[in-house]
PDB file of C-alpha atoms and ligand atoms in Angstrom:
ATOM      1  CA  MET W   1      10.150  -5.262 -23.640  1.00 55.00           C
ATOM      2  CA  THR W   2       7.964  -3.459 -21.112  1.00 70.00           C
ATOM      3  CA  THR W   3       9.645  -2.433 -17.907  1.00 87.00           C
ATOM      4  CA  SER W   4       8.457  -3.776 -14.574  1.00 95.00           C
ATOM      5  CA  ALA W   5       6.228  -1.530 -12.474  1.00 97.00           C
ATOM      6  CA  ILE W   6       8.849  -1.495  -9.711  1.00 98.00           C
ATOM      7  CA  THR W   7      12.387  -2.716  -9.355  1.00 97.00           C
ATOM      8  CA  VAL W   8      14.231  -2.298  -6.079  1.00 97.00           C
ATOM      9  CA  GLU W   9      17.874  -3.356  -5.764  1.00 97.00           C
ATOM     10  CA  GLY W  10      19.941  -3.573  -2.610  1.00 97.00           C
ATOM     11  CA  LEU W  11      17.993  -1.002  -0.594  1.00 98.00           C
ATOM     12  CA  ARG W  12      19.422   0.038   2.772  1.00 98.00           C
ATOM     13  CA  LYS W  13      18.180   2.639   5.244  1.00 98.00           C
ATOM     14  CA  ARG W  14      19.394   3.289   8.756  1.00 97.00           C
ATOM     15  CA  TYR W  15      17.814   5.546  11.401  1.00 96.00           C
ATOM     16  CA  GLY W  16      20.464   6.109  14.088  1.00 95.00           C
ATOM     17  CA  ASP W  17      21.154   2.662  15.549  1.00 95.00           C
ATOM     18  CA  VAL W  18      18.247   1.003  13.732  1.00 95.00           C
ATOM     19  CA  GLN W  19      18.930  -0.677  10.400  1.00 97.00           C
ATOM     20  CA  ALA W  20      15.318  -0.308   9.198  1.00 97.00           C
ATOM     21  CA  VAL W  21      15.950  -1.716   5.710  1.00 98.00           C
ATOM     22  CA  ASP W  22      18.876  -4.051   5.270  1.00 97.00           C
ATOM     23  CA  GLY W  23      19.428  -5.018   1.648  1.00 97.00           C
ATOM     24  CA  VAL W  24      15.949  -5.289   0.115  1.00 98.00           C
ATOM     25  CA  SER W  25      15.550  -6.279  -3.540  1.00 97.00           C
ATOM     26  CA  LEU W  26      12.210  -6.927  -5.203  1.00 96.00           C
ATOM     27  CA  THR W  27      10.395  -6.648  -8.511  1.00 98.00           C
ATOM     28  CA  VAL W  28       6.711  -5.896  -9.038  1.00 98.00           C
ATOM     29  CA  GLU W  29       5.291  -6.563 -12.482  1.00 97.00           C
ATOM     30  CA  ARG W  30       2.743  -4.335 -14.165  1.00 97.00           C
ATOM     31  CA  GLY W  31      -0.819  -5.283 -13.263  1.00 97.00           C
ATOM     32  CA  GLU W  32       0.330  -7.317 -10.302  1.00 98.00           C
ATOM     33  CA  PHE W  33      -1.291  -7.257  -6.849  1.00 98.00           C
ATOM     34  CA  TYR W  34       1.752  -7.375  -4.584  1.00 98.00           C
ATOM     35  CA  GLY W  35       1.795  -7.636  -0.799  1.00 97.00           C
ATOM     36  CA  ILE W  36       4.555  -6.768   1.639  1.00 96.00           C
ATOM     37  CA  LEU W  37       4.068  -8.698   4.866  1.00 92.00           C
ATOM     38  CA  GLY W  38       5.879  -8.383   8.118  1.00 88.00           C
ATOM     39  CA  PRO W  39       5.490  -7.689  11.821  1.00 85.00           C
ATOM     40  CA  ASN W  40       5.774  -4.238  13.402  1.00 84.00           C
ATOM     41  CA  GLY W  41       9.130  -2.696  12.658  1.00 88.00           C
ATOM     42  CA  ALA W  42       9.977  -5.107   9.810  1.00 91.00           C
ATOM     43  CA  GLY W  43      10.757  -2.172   7.510  1.00 94.00           C
ATOM     44  CA  LYS W  44       7.645  -2.326   5.315  1.00 93.00           C
ATOM     45  CA  THR W  45       6.707   1.350   5.520  1.00 91.00           C
ATOM     46  CA  THR W  46      10.287   2.514   5.049  1.00 94.00           C
ATOM     47  CA  THR W  47      10.621   0.297   1.958  1.00 95.00           C
ATOM     48  CA  LEU W  48       7.329   1.644   0.626  1.00 94.00           C
ATOM     49  CA  GLU W  49       8.237   5.279   1.288  1.00 93.00           C
ATOM     50  CA  ILE W  50      11.584   4.913  -0.480  1.00 95.00           C
ATOM     51  CA  THR W  51       9.866   3.216  -3.409  1.00 95.00           C
ATOM     52  CA  GLU W  52       7.306   6.036  -3.601  1.00 93.00           C
ATOM     53  CA  GLY W  53      10.120   8.585  -3.675  1.00 92.00           C
ATOM     54  CA  LEU W  54       9.237  10.084  -0.290  1.00 90.00           C
ATOM     55  CA  ARG W  55      12.530   9.041   1.313  1.00 93.00           C
ATOM     56  CA  GLU W  56      16.087   8.769   0.116  1.00 95.00           C
ATOM     57  CA  PRO W  57      17.778   5.407   0.696  1.00 97.00           C
ATOM     58  CA  ASP W  58      21.297   5.214   2.138  1.00 97.00           C
ATOM     59  CA  GLU W  59      22.101   2.665  -0.558  1.00 97.00           C
ATOM     60  CA  GLY W  60      20.309   0.966  -3.394  1.00 97.00           C
ATOM     61  CA  GLU W  61      18.433   1.651  -6.604  1.00 96.00           C
ATOM     62  CA  VAL W  62      14.722   2.096  -7.261  1.00 97.00           C
ATOM     63  CA  ARG W  63      12.946   2.278 -10.609  1.00 96.00           C
ATOM     64  CA  LEU W  64       9.287   3.201 -10.493  1.00 96.00           C
ATOM     65  CA  LEU W  65       7.549   2.755 -13.868  1.00 95.00           C
ATOM     66  CA  GLY W  66      11.041   2.785 -15.311  1.00 94.00           C
ATOM     67  CA  GLU W  67      12.136   6.049 -13.656  1.00 94.00           C
ATOM     68  CA  PRO W  68      14.021   7.007 -10.500  1.00 95.00           C
ATOM     69  CA  PRO W  69      11.471   8.331  -7.948  1.00 94.00           C
ATOM     70  CA  PHE W  70      14.002  10.353  -5.930  1.00 90.00           C
ATOM     71  CA  PRO W  71      14.637  13.264  -5.904  1.00 90.00           C
ATOM     72  CA  ARG W  72      10.979  14.157  -6.427  1.00 85.00           C
ATOM     73  CA  ASN W  73      10.014  13.258  -9.942  1.00 87.00           C
ATOM     74  CA  PRO W  74       6.977  15.338 -11.017  1.00 86.00           C
ATOM     75  CA  SER W  75       6.268  13.250 -14.105  1.00 88.00           C
ATOM     76  CA  LEU W  76       5.804  10.206 -11.864  1.00 92.00           C
ATOM     77  CA  LEU W  77       3.452  11.917  -9.412  1.00 89.00           C
ATOM     78  CA  ARG W  78       0.564  11.855 -11.863  1.00 90.00           C
ATOM     79  CA  ARG W  79       1.107   8.188 -12.587  1.00 94.00           C
ATOM     80  CA  ILE W  80       1.122   6.876  -9.013  1.00 95.00           C
ATOM     81  CA  GLY W  81      -1.417   7.034  -6.198  1.00 94.00           C
ATOM     82  CA  VAL W  82      -0.352   6.960  -2.566  1.00 93.00           C
ATOM     83  CA  GLN W  83      -2.978   6.284   0.056  1.00 89.00           C
ATOM     84  CA  LEU W  84      -2.374   8.671   2.904  1.00 77.00           C
ATOM     85  CA  GLN W  85      -3.417   7.833   6.423  1.00 70.00           C
ATOM     86  CA  ALA W  86      -6.844   9.198   7.311  1.00 64.00           C
ATOM     87  CA  SER W  87      -5.109  11.590   9.705  1.00 67.00           C
ATOM     88  CA  ALA W  88      -3.631  13.346   6.640  1.00 79.00           C
ATOM     89  CA  PHE W  89      -7.031  14.720   5.547  1.00 86.00           C
ATOM     90  CA  PHE W  90      -7.487  18.453   5.405  1.00 86.00           C
ATOM     91  CA  GLU W  91      -9.072  19.492   8.681  1.00 87.00           C
ATOM     92  CA  LYS W  92     -12.781  20.285   8.886  1.00 89.00           C
ATOM     93  CA  LEU W  93     -13.572  19.519   5.259  1.00 93.00           C
ATOM     94  CA  THR W  94     -16.413  17.211   4.272  1.00 95.00           C
ATOM     95  CA  ALA W  95     -15.771  13.998   2.350  1.00 96.00           C
ATOM     96  CA  ARG W  96     -16.777  15.687  -0.917  1.00 96.00           C
ATOM     97  CA  GLU W  97     -14.594  18.731  -0.205  1.00 96.00           C
ATOM     98  CA  GLN W  98     -11.632  16.446   0.547  1.00 94.00           C
ATOM     99  CA  ILE W  99     -11.796  14.640  -2.746  1.00 95.00           C
ATOM    100  CA  HIS W 100     -12.520  17.823  -4.699  1.00 96.00           C
ATOM    101  CA  THR W 101      -9.407  19.355  -3.145  1.00 94.00           C
ATOM    102  CA  PHE W 102      -7.264  16.380  -4.195  1.00 91.00           C
ATOM    103  CA  ALA W 103      -8.859  16.489  -7.650  1.00 94.00           C
ATOM    104  CA  SER W 104      -8.065  20.166  -8.131  1.00 93.00           C
ATOM    105  CA  LEU W 105      -4.439  19.587  -7.050  1.00 89.00           C
ATOM    106  CA  TYR W 106      -4.154  17.168  -9.971  1.00 90.00           C
ATOM    107  CA  GLY W 107      -6.230  19.247 -12.403  1.00 91.00           C
ATOM    108  CA  VAL W 108      -8.964  16.602 -12.376  1.00 94.00           C
ATOM    109  CA  SER W 109     -12.631  17.574 -12.914  1.00 95.00           C
ATOM    110  CA  ALA W 110     -15.178  17.801 -10.097  1.00 95.00           C
ATOM    111  CA  GLU W 111     -17.309  15.254 -11.980  1.00 95.00           C
ATOM    112  CA  ARG W 112     -14.500  12.719 -11.854  1.00 94.00           C
ATOM    113  CA  ALA W 113     -14.098  13.414  -8.109  1.00 96.00           C
ATOM    114  CA  ASP W 114     -17.814  12.814  -7.534  1.00 95.00           C
ATOM    115  CA  ALA W 115     -17.638   9.613  -9.583  1.00 92.00           C
ATOM    116  CA  MET W 116     -14.782   8.366  -7.385  1.00 90.00           C
ATOM    117  CA  LEU W 117     -16.821   9.119  -4.266  1.00 92.00           C
ATOM    118  CA  GLU W 118     -19.595   7.008  -5.789  1.00 89.00           C
ATOM    119  CA  THR W 119     -17.147   4.189  -6.624  1.00 85.00           C
ATOM    120  CA  VAL W 120     -16.136   3.876  -2.989  1.00 85.00           C
ATOM    121  CA  GLY W 121     -19.771   4.095  -1.873  1.00 86.00           C
ATOM    122  CA  LEU W 122     -19.520   7.440  -0.127  1.00 92.00           C
ATOM    123  CA  THR W 123     -21.887   9.636  -2.124  1.00 94.00           C
ATOM    124  CA  GLU W 124     -24.343   9.695   0.769  1.00 95.00           C
ATOM    125  CA  LYS W 125     -21.556  10.752   3.131  1.00 96.00           C
ATOM    126  CA  GLY W 126     -20.428  13.592   0.856  1.00 96.00           C
ATOM    127  CA  ASP W 127     -21.536  16.262   3.308  1.00 97.00           C
ATOM    128  CA  THR W 128     -20.034  14.556   6.350  1.00 96.00           C
ATOM    129  CA  ARG W 129     -16.913  16.032   7.892  1.00 95.00           C
ATOM    130  CA  GLU W 130     -13.789  13.856   7.885  1.00 89.00           C
ATOM    131  CA  ASN W 131     -13.751  13.526  11.676  1.00 90.00           C
ATOM    132  CA  ARG W 132     -17.320  12.168  11.636  1.00 93.00           C
ATOM    133  CA  LEU W 133     -16.666   9.349   9.184  1.00 92.00           C
ATOM    134  CA  SER W 134     -16.345   5.802  10.519  1.00 89.00           C
ATOM    135  CA  GLY W 135     -12.937   4.085  10.253  1.00 85.00           C
ATOM    136  CA  GLY W 136     -14.012   2.181   7.150  1.00 85.00           C
ATOM    137  CA  GLN W 137     -15.493   5.244   5.494  1.00 89.00           C
ATOM    138  CA  ALA W 138     -12.321   7.240   6.164  1.00 90.00           C
ATOM    139  CA  GLN W 139     -10.194   4.431   4.680  1.00 87.00           C
ATOM    140  CA  ARG W 140     -12.386   4.342   1.581  1.00 89.00           C
ATOM    141  CA  LEU W 141     -12.171   8.112   1.246  1.00 92.00           C
ATOM    142  CA  SER W 142      -8.374   8.014   1.467  1.00 91.00           C
ATOM    143  CA  ILE W 143      -8.299   5.346  -1.255  1.00 89.00           C
ATOM    144  CA  ALA W 144     -10.644   7.441  -3.417  1.00 91.00           C
ATOM    145  CA  CYS W 145      -8.308  10.436  -2.984  1.00 93.00           C
ATOM    146  CA  ALA W 146      -5.333   8.260  -4.038  1.00 92.00           C
ATOM    147  CA  LEU W 147      -7.209   7.148  -7.173  1.00 90.00           C
ATOM    148  CA  VAL W 148      -8.837  10.390  -8.262  1.00 93.00           C
ATOM    149  CA  HIS W 149      -6.198  11.152 -10.920  1.00 92.00           C
ATOM    150  CA  ASP W 150      -6.464   7.657 -12.413  1.00 89.00           C
ATOM    151  CA  PRO W 151      -2.959   6.424 -11.516  1.00 94.00           C
ATOM    152  CA  GLU W 152      -1.380   3.322 -13.054  1.00 95.00           C
ATOM    153  CA  LEU W 153       0.103   2.180  -9.778  1.00 97.00           C
ATOM    154  CA  VAL W 154      -1.370   2.446  -6.284  1.00 96.00           C
ATOM    155  CA  PHE W 155       0.411   2.133  -2.935  1.00 96.00           C
ATOM    156  CA  LEU W 156      -1.638   1.247   0.128  1.00 93.00           C
ATOM    157  CA  ASP W 157      -0.112   1.067   3.607  1.00 88.00           C
ATOM    158  CA  GLU W 158      -2.242  -1.215   5.791  1.00 88.00           C
ATOM    159  CA  PRO W 159      -5.513  -0.155   4.192  1.00 87.00           C
ATOM    160  CA  THR W 160      -7.782  -2.332   6.334  1.00 85.00           C
ATOM    161  CA  THR W 161      -6.178  -2.015   9.755  1.00 81.00           C
ATOM    162  CA  GLY W 162      -8.795  -1.317  12.393  1.00 76.00           C
ATOM    163  CA  LEU W 163     -11.809  -2.148  10.236  1.00 78.00           C
ATOM    164  CA  ASP W 164     -14.583  -4.557  11.196  1.00 81.00           C
ATOM    165  CA  PRO W 165     -14.884  -7.761   9.121  1.00 85.00           C
ATOM    166  CA  GLN W 166     -17.672  -6.460   6.866  1.00 84.00           C
ATOM    167  CA  ALA W 167     -15.870  -3.182   6.145  1.00 81.00           C
ATOM    168  CA  ARG W 168     -12.678  -5.144   5.362  1.00 85.00           C
ATOM    169  CA  ARG W 169     -14.536  -7.315   2.891  1.00 88.00           C
ATOM    170  CA  ASN W 170     -16.081  -4.297   1.196  1.00 85.00           C
ATOM    171  CA  LEU W 171     -12.648  -2.766   0.868  1.00 85.00           C
ATOM    172  CA  TRP W 172     -11.260  -6.033  -0.525  1.00 91.00           C
ATOM    173  CA  ASP W 173     -13.920  -5.901  -3.271  1.00 91.00           C
ATOM    174  CA  LEU W 174     -12.879  -2.345  -4.071  1.00 87.00           C
ATOM    175  CA  LEU W 175      -9.179  -3.240  -4.205  1.00 91.00           C
ATOM    176  CA  ARG W 176      -9.883  -6.236  -6.430  1.00 94.00           C
ATOM    177  CA  SER W 177     -11.802  -4.073  -8.872  1.00 90.00           C
ATOM    178  CA  ILE W 178      -9.010  -1.467  -8.917  1.00 91.00           C
ATOM    179  CA  ASN W 179      -6.542  -4.234  -9.771  1.00 95.00           C
ATOM    180  CA  GLY W 180      -9.022  -5.788 -12.214  1.00 95.00           C
ATOM    181  CA  GLU W 181      -8.900  -2.560 -14.215  1.00 92.00           C
ATOM    182  CA  GLY W 182      -5.237  -3.288 -14.880  1.00 93.00           C
ATOM    183  CA  ARG W 183      -3.704  -1.130 -12.159  1.00 95.00           C
ATOM    184  CA  THR W 184      -0.702  -2.362 -10.241  1.00 97.00           C
ATOM    185  CA  VAL W 185      -1.458  -2.482  -6.505  1.00 97.00           C
ATOM    186  CA  VAL W 186       1.182  -2.678  -3.781  1.00 97.00           C
ATOM    187  CA  LEU W 187       0.014  -3.001  -0.208  1.00 94.00           C
ATOM    188  CA  THR W 188       1.433  -3.690   3.196  1.00 92.00           C
ATOM    189  CA  THR W 189      -0.650  -5.682   5.600  1.00 89.00           C
ATOM    190  CA  HIS W 190      -0.619  -7.392   8.955  1.00 82.00           C
ATOM    191  CA  TYR W 191      -3.418  -9.716   7.895  1.00 88.00           C
ATOM    192  CA  MET W 192      -2.422 -13.037   6.385  1.00 89.00           C
ATOM    193  CA  ASP W 193      -5.952 -13.848   5.209  1.00 90.00           C
ATOM    194  CA  GLU W 194      -6.001 -10.520   3.377  1.00 92.00           C
ATOM    195  CA  ALA W 195      -2.708 -11.281   1.629  1.00 94.00           C
ATOM    196  CA  GLU W 196      -3.846 -14.812   0.812  1.00 93.00           C
ATOM    197  CA  THR W 197      -7.107 -13.528  -0.685  1.00 93.00           C
ATOM    198  CA  LEU W 198      -5.862 -10.521  -2.623  1.00 96.00           C
ATOM    199  CA  CYS W 199      -2.212 -10.843  -3.550  1.00 97.00           C
ATOM    200  CA  ASP W 200      -0.715 -12.476  -6.631  1.00 98.00           C
ATOM    201  CA  ARG W 201       2.612 -12.506  -4.813  1.00 98.00           C
ATOM    202  CA  VAL W 202       3.853 -11.534  -1.392  1.00 97.00           C
ATOM    203  CA  ALA W 203       7.235 -10.603   0.038  1.00 97.00           C
ATOM    204  CA  VAL W 204       7.656 -11.735   3.636  1.00 94.00           C
ATOM    205  CA  MET W 205       9.850  -9.221   5.475  1.00 94.00           C
ATOM    206  CA  ASP W 206      11.410  -9.313   8.899  1.00 92.00           C
ATOM    207  CA  ARG W 207      14.139  -7.178  10.461  1.00 93.00           C
ATOM    208  CA  GLY W 208      14.693  -5.116   7.334  1.00 96.00           C
ATOM    209  CA  ARG W 209      15.130  -8.088   5.000  1.00 96.00           C
ATOM    210  CA  VAL W 210      12.987  -9.942   2.513  1.00 97.00           C
ATOM    211  CA  LEU W 211      12.902 -13.568   3.640  1.00 95.00           C
ATOM    212  CA  ARG W 212      10.906 -15.001   0.768  1.00 95.00           C
ATOM    213  CA  VAL W 213       8.825 -13.932  -2.243  1.00 97.00           C
ATOM    214  CA  GLY W 214       6.141 -15.950  -3.977  1.00 97.00           C
ATOM    215  CA  ALA W 215       2.480 -16.584  -4.656  1.00 97.00           C
ATOM    216  CA  PRO W 216       0.775 -17.380  -1.328  1.00 96.00           C
ATOM    217  CA  ALA W 217      -0.303 -20.841  -2.500  1.00 95.00           C
ATOM    218  CA  ASP W 218       3.208 -21.618  -3.783  1.00 96.00           C
ATOM    219  CA  LEU W 219       4.801 -20.606  -0.487  1.00 95.00           C
ATOM    220  CA  VAL W 220       2.345 -22.783   1.426  1.00 94.00           C
ATOM    221  CA  ARG W 221       3.143 -25.730  -0.864  1.00 95.00           C
ATOM    222  CA  GLU W 222       6.913 -25.210  -0.925  1.00 94.00           C
ATOM    223  CA  LEU W 223       7.111 -25.124   2.847  1.00 91.00           C
ATOM    224  CA  ASP W 224       4.613 -27.968   3.198  1.00 92.00           C
ATOM    225  CA  VAL W 225       2.348 -26.079   5.607  1.00 92.00           C
ATOM    226  CA  THR W 226      -1.362 -25.257   5.559  1.00 93.00           C
ATOM    227  CA  SER W 227      -1.589 -21.457   5.550  1.00 91.00           C
ATOM    228  CA  LEU W 228       0.340 -18.238   5.015  1.00 91.00           C
ATOM    229  CA  GLU W 229       0.303 -17.794   8.782  1.00 90.00           C
ATOM    230  CA  ASP W 230       2.321 -21.050   8.989  1.00 91.00           C
ATOM    231  CA  VAL W 231       4.645 -19.802   6.240  1.00 91.00           C
ATOM    232  CA  PHE W 232       5.418 -16.784   8.376  1.00 87.00           C
ATOM    233  CA  LEU W 233       5.990 -18.890  11.471  1.00 86.00           C
ATOM    234  CA  HIS W 234       8.243 -21.230   9.510  1.00 89.00           C
ATOM    235  CA  LEU W 235      10.319 -18.400   7.986  1.00 88.00           C
ATOM    236  CA  THR W 236      10.721 -16.217  11.041  1.00 79.00           C
ATOM    237  CA  GLY W 237      10.462 -18.774  13.805  1.00 76.00           C
ATOM    238  CA  ARG W 238       7.789 -16.746  15.534  1.00 69.00           C
ATOM    239  CA  GLU W 239       4.089 -16.046  15.466  1.00 65.00           C
ATOM    240  CA  TYR W 240       3.007 -13.242  13.215  1.00 56.00           C
ATOM    241  CA  ARG W 241       1.579 -11.266  16.100  1.00 56.00           C
ATOM    242  CA  GLU W 242       3.592 -11.656  19.280  1.00 48.00           C
TER     243      GLU W 242
HETATM  244  N1  ATP A   1      11.653   8.305  11.014  1.00 86.49           N
HETATM  245  C1  ATP A   1      12.200   7.339  11.754  1.00 86.49           C
HETATM  246  N2  ATP A   1      13.171   7.623  12.656  1.00 86.49           N
HETATM  247  C2  ATP A   1      13.749   6.663  13.400  1.00 86.49           C
HETATM  248  N3  ATP A   1      13.426   5.347  13.331  1.00 86.49           N
HETATM  249  C3  ATP A   1      12.468   4.998  12.457  1.00 86.49           C
HETATM  250  C4  ATP A   1      11.798   5.971  11.628  1.00 86.49           C
HETATM  251  N4  ATP A   1      10.899   5.313  10.862  1.00 86.49           N
HETATM  252  C5  ATP A   1      11.004   4.009  11.194  1.00 86.49           C
HETATM  253  N5  ATP A   1      11.932   3.810  12.139  1.00 86.49           N
HETATM  254  C6  ATP A   1      12.336   2.509  12.715  1.00 86.49           C
HETATM  255  O1  ATP A   1      12.725   1.676  11.631  1.00 86.49           O
HETATM  256  C7  ATP A   1      12.231   0.353  11.810  1.00 86.49           C
HETATM  257  C8  ATP A   1      11.348  -0.026  10.627  1.00 86.49           C
HETATM  258  O2  ATP A   1      10.158   0.779  10.660  1.00 86.49           O
HETATM  259  P1  ATP A   1       9.011   0.710   9.565  1.00 86.49           P
HETATM  260  O3  ATP A   1       7.990   1.723   9.930  1.00 86.49           O
HETATM  261  O4  ATP A   1       9.607   0.780   8.222  1.00 86.49           O
HETATM  262  O5  ATP A   1       8.444  -0.764   9.807  1.00 86.49           O
HETATM  263  P2  ATP A   1       7.038  -1.385   9.465  1.00 86.49           P
HETATM  264  O6  ATP A   1       7.323  -2.774   9.033  1.00 86.49           O
HETATM  265  O7  ATP A   1       6.299  -0.525   8.522  1.00 86.49           O
HETATM  266  O8  ATP A   1       6.300  -1.399  10.856  1.00 86.49           O
HETATM  267  P3  ATP A   1       4.743  -1.198  11.210  1.00 86.49           P
HETATM  268  O9  ATP A   1       4.080  -2.456  10.788  1.00 86.49           O
HETATM  269  O10 ATP A   1       4.767  -1.033  12.691  1.00 86.49           O
HETATM  270  O11 ATP A   1       4.270   0.014  10.476  1.00 86.49           O
HETATM  271  C9  ATP A   1      11.516   0.344  13.143  1.00 86.49           C
HETATM  272  O12 ATP A   1      12.410  -0.153  14.108  1.00 86.49           O
HETATM  273  C10 ATP A   1      11.184   1.791  13.380  1.00 86.49           C
HETATM  274  O13 ATP A   1      11.146   2.064  14.763  1.00 86.49           O
END
């Protein structure tokens, strides 16, 4: 039996008075495109960071590709890709220098780095400094950096926030092709249309808890509504964006 890509059991994390994650359990299968949805402060990023092994939970168990991610597990680092925010780029480097730097950290060839730049459509921007890239270009570069070592599983935290509609659609195509190659993709998003279009299954989170998990179309049917936006409203009793 192959293990799931991710299993999370009874996760809890508190910051001072804030119970950021309050008993989250979920399973992501290998090859799945999985979305974590929720409003600001729902606990999505904290759940993701614990799953990636970047944070220690107060309680709960995580298995990432069958292994515990915390404390830092070097054998896992090569197998997962974490999209960093564009602000985490090395200062003053060009797009090509950024991805070459990530590649060398992983012992990956410069040719592979250049090929990744091409995959995300940034070859022509190779000589452009990170602070001169558009929002969409910076997002694509950060995804390329997360993929340069050919990981099995990719984590993306709100990859299309702040992009114009065309740039979002281009990024959707890229994410679909990443998943189409058999990689597991886990993303958080604020956009219901994005989740509806891309995700095999979504977990709807609010106030540190998972309210419901399912395929978008199944959730819409089960709750007898017309869209994922309505699913959210039905589950939480409020609009997605207040
Ligand atoms: N390092 C921290 N210290 C203190 N409180 C934190 C910290 N990180 C998150 N929180 C709080 O924990 C709660 C959950 O935050 P988290 O970032 O996980 O939510 P989120 O769903 O990712 O939100 P967003 O969509 O705004 O990114 C919030 O109330 C947040 O203010």
